[in-house]
mmCIF file of C-alpha atoms and ligand atoms in Angstrom:
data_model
loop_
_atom_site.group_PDB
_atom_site.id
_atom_site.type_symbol
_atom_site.label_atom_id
_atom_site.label_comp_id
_atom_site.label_asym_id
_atom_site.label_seq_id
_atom_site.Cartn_x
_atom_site.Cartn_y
_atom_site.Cartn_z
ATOM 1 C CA UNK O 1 10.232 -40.120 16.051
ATOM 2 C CA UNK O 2 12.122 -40.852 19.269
ATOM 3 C CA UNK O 3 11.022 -38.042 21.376
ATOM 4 C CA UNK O 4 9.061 -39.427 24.521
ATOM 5 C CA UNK O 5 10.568 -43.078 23.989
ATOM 6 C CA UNK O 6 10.161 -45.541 26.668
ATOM 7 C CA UNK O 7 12.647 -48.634 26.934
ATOM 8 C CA UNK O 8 12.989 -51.044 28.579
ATOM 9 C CA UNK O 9 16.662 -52.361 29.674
ATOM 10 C CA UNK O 10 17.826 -55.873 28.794
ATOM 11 C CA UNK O 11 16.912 -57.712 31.678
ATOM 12 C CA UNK O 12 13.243 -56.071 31.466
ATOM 13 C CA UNK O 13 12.649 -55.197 34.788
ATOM 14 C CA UNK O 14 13.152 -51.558 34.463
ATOM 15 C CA UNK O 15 12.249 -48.899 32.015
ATOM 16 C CA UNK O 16 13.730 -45.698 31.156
ATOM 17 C CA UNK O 17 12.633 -42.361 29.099
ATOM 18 C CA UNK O 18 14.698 -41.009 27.016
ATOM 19 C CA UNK O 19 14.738 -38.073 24.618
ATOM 20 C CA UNK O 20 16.587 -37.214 21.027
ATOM 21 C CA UNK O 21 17.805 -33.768 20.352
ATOM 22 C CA UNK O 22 16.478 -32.347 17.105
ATOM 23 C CA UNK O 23 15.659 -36.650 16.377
ATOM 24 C CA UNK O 24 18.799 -36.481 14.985
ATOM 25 C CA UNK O 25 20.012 -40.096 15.964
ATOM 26 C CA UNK O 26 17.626 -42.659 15.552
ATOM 27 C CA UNK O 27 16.615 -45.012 18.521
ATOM 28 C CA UNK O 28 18.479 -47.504 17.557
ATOM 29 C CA UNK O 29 21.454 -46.049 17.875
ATOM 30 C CA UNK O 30 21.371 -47.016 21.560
ATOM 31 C CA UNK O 31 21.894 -50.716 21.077
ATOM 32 C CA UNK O 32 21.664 -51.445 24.404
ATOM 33 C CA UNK O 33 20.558 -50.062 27.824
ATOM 34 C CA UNK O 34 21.040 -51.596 30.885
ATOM 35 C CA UNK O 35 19.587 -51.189 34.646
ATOM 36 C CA UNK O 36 21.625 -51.600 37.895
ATOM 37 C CA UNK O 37 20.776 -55.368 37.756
ATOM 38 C CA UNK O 38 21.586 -56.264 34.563
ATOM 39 C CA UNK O 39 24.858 -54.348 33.811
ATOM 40 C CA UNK O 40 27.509 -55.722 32.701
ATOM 41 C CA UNK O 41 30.595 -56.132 35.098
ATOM 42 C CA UNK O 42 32.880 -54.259 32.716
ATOM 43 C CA UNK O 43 32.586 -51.252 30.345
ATOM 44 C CA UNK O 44 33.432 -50.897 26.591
ATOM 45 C CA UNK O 45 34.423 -47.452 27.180
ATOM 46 C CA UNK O 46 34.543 -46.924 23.330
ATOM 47 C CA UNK O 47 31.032 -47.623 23.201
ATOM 48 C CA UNK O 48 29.338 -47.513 26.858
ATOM 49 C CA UNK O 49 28.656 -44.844 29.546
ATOM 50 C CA UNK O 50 27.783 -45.367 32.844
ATOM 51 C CA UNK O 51 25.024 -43.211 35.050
ATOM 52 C CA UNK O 52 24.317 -44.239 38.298
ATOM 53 C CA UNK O 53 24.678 -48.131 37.459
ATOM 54 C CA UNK O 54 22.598 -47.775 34.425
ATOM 55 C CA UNK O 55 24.544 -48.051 31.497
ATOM 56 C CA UNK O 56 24.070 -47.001 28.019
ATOM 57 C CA UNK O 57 25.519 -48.585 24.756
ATOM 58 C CA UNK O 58 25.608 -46.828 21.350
ATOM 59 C CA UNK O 59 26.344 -47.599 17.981
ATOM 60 C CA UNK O 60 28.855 -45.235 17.961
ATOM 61 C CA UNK O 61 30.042 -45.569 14.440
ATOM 62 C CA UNK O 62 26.436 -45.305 13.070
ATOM 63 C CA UNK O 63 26.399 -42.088 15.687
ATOM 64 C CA UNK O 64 28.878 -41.079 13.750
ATOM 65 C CA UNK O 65 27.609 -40.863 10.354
ATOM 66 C CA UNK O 66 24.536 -39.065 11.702
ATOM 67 C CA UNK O 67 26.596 -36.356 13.055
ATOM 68 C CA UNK O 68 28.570 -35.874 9.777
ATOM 69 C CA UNK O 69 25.968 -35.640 7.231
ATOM 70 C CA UNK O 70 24.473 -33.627 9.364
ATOM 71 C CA UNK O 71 27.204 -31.042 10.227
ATOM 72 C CA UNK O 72 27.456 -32.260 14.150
ATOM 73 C CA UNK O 73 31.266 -31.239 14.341
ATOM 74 C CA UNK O 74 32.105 -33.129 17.414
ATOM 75 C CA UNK O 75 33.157 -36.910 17.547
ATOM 76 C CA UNK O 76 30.209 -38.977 19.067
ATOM 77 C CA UNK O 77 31.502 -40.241 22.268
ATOM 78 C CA UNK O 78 29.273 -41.988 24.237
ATOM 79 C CA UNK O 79 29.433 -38.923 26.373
ATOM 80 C CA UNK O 80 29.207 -36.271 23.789
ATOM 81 C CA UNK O 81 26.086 -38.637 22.576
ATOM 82 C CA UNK O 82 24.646 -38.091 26.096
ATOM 83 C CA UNK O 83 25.767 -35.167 27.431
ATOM 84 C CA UNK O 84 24.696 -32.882 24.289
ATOM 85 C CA UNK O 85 21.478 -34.886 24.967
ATOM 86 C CA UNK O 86 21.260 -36.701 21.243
ATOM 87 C CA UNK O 87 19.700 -39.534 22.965
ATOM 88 C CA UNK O 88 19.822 -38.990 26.303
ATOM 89 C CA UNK O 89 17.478 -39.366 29.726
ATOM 90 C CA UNK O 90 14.222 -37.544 28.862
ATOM 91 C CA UNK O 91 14.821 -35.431 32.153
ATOM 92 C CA UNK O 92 17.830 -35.737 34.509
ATOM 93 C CA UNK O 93 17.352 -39.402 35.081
ATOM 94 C CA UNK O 94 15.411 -42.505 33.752
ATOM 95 C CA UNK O 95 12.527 -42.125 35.955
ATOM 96 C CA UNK O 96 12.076 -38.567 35.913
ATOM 97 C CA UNK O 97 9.048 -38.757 33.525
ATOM 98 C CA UNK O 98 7.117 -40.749 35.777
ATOM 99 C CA UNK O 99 8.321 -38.545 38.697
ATOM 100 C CA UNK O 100 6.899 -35.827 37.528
ATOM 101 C CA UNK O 101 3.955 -37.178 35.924
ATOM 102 C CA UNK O 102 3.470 -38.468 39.898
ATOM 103 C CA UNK O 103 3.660 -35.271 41.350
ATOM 104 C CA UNK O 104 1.334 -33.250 38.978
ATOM 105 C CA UNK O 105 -1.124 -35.737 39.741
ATOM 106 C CA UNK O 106 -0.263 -35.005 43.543
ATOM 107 C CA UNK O 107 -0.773 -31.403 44.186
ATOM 108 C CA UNK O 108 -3.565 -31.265 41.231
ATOM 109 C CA UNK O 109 -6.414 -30.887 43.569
ATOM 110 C CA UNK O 110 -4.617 -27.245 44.859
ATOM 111 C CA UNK O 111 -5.359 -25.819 41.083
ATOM 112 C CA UNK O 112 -8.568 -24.895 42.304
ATOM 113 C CA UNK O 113 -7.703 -23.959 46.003
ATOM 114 C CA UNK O 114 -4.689 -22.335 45.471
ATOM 115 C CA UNK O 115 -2.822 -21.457 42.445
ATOM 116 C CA UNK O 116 0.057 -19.953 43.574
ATOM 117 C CA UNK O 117 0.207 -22.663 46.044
ATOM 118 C CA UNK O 118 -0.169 -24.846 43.226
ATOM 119 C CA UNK O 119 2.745 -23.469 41.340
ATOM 120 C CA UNK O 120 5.273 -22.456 43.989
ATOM 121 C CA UNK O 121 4.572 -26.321 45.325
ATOM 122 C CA UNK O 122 5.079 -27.499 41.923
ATOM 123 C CA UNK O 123 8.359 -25.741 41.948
ATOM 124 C CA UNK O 124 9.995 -26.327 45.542
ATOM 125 C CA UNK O 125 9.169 -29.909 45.056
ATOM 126 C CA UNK O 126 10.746 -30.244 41.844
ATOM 127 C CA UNK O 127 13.834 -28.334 43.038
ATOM 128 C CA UNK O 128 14.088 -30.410 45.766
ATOM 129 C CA UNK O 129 14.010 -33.791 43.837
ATOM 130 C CA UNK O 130 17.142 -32.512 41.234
ATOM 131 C CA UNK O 131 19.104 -31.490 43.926
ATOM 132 C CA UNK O 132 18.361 -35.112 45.331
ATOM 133 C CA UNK O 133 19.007 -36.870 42.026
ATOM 134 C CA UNK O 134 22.047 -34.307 41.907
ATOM 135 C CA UNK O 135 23.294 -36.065 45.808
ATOM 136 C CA UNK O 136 22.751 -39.168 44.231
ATOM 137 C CA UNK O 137 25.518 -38.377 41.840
ATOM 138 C CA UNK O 138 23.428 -38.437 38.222
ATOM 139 C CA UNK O 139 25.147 -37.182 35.444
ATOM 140 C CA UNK O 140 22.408 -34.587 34.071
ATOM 141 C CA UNK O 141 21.832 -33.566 37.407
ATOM 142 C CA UNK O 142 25.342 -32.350 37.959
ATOM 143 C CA UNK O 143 25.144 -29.648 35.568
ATOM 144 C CA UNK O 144 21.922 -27.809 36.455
HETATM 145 ZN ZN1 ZN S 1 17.712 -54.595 33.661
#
């Protein structure tokens, strides 16, 4: 199972979550990831895609193989690989697990108060952090 997978990139510093559509592709697939510090100066554009200096590397030719056996039409791109979310940010962006893990934990003492508070809190808060990962120019974020 890859759903809820945590890695770290290749320098270790940083960690991302990231999520597998119908665990189609196995987590290996994504041979390398790599945080802003770590990245390397140029992309294999066959292989690599790029998301607010993070950048991803699959086995695309493995991808591949996976998607035909399995009836996945499309080539797998790096970007079809990500966009259609076959292992992918869990969320808009790397951190967004622990984001919203965060800010649960934060307005978790209104459940009691103030549910609606609770829930419309929940929500404005959350809306306003997309449209701020959105600003910020993350891929995901540009299509909600
Ligand atoms: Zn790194």
């Amino acid at each position: 199972m890859c759903l809820n997978l945590r890695r770290f990139c290749s320098c270790g510093r940083n960690s991302a979550y990231l999520s597998c559509r119908d665990n189609l592709l196995p987590a290996e697939i994504l041979v390398n990831l790599f945080c802003p510090e770590c990245r390397p100066g140029s992309l294999e554009n066959d292989t690599m895609l790029q998301d607010c200096g993070w950048v991803l590397e699959y086995d695309v030719d493995r991808a591949q193989a996976y998607f035909t056996v399995r009836g996945v039409r499309s080539p797998a791109t790096p970007a079809f690989i990500f966009d259609a979310g076959y292992l992918s940010w869990q969320g808009l962006a790397p951190g967004d697990q622990e984001v919203n893990t965060r800010l649960h934990q934060r307005l978790a003492p209104l459940v009691e108060q103030d549910l609606a508070l609770y829930l419309k809190s929940l929500r404005s808060e959350w809306v306003a952090h997309v449209s701020r990962l959105k600003a910020a120019g993350w891929r995901k974020a540009q299509a909600t």
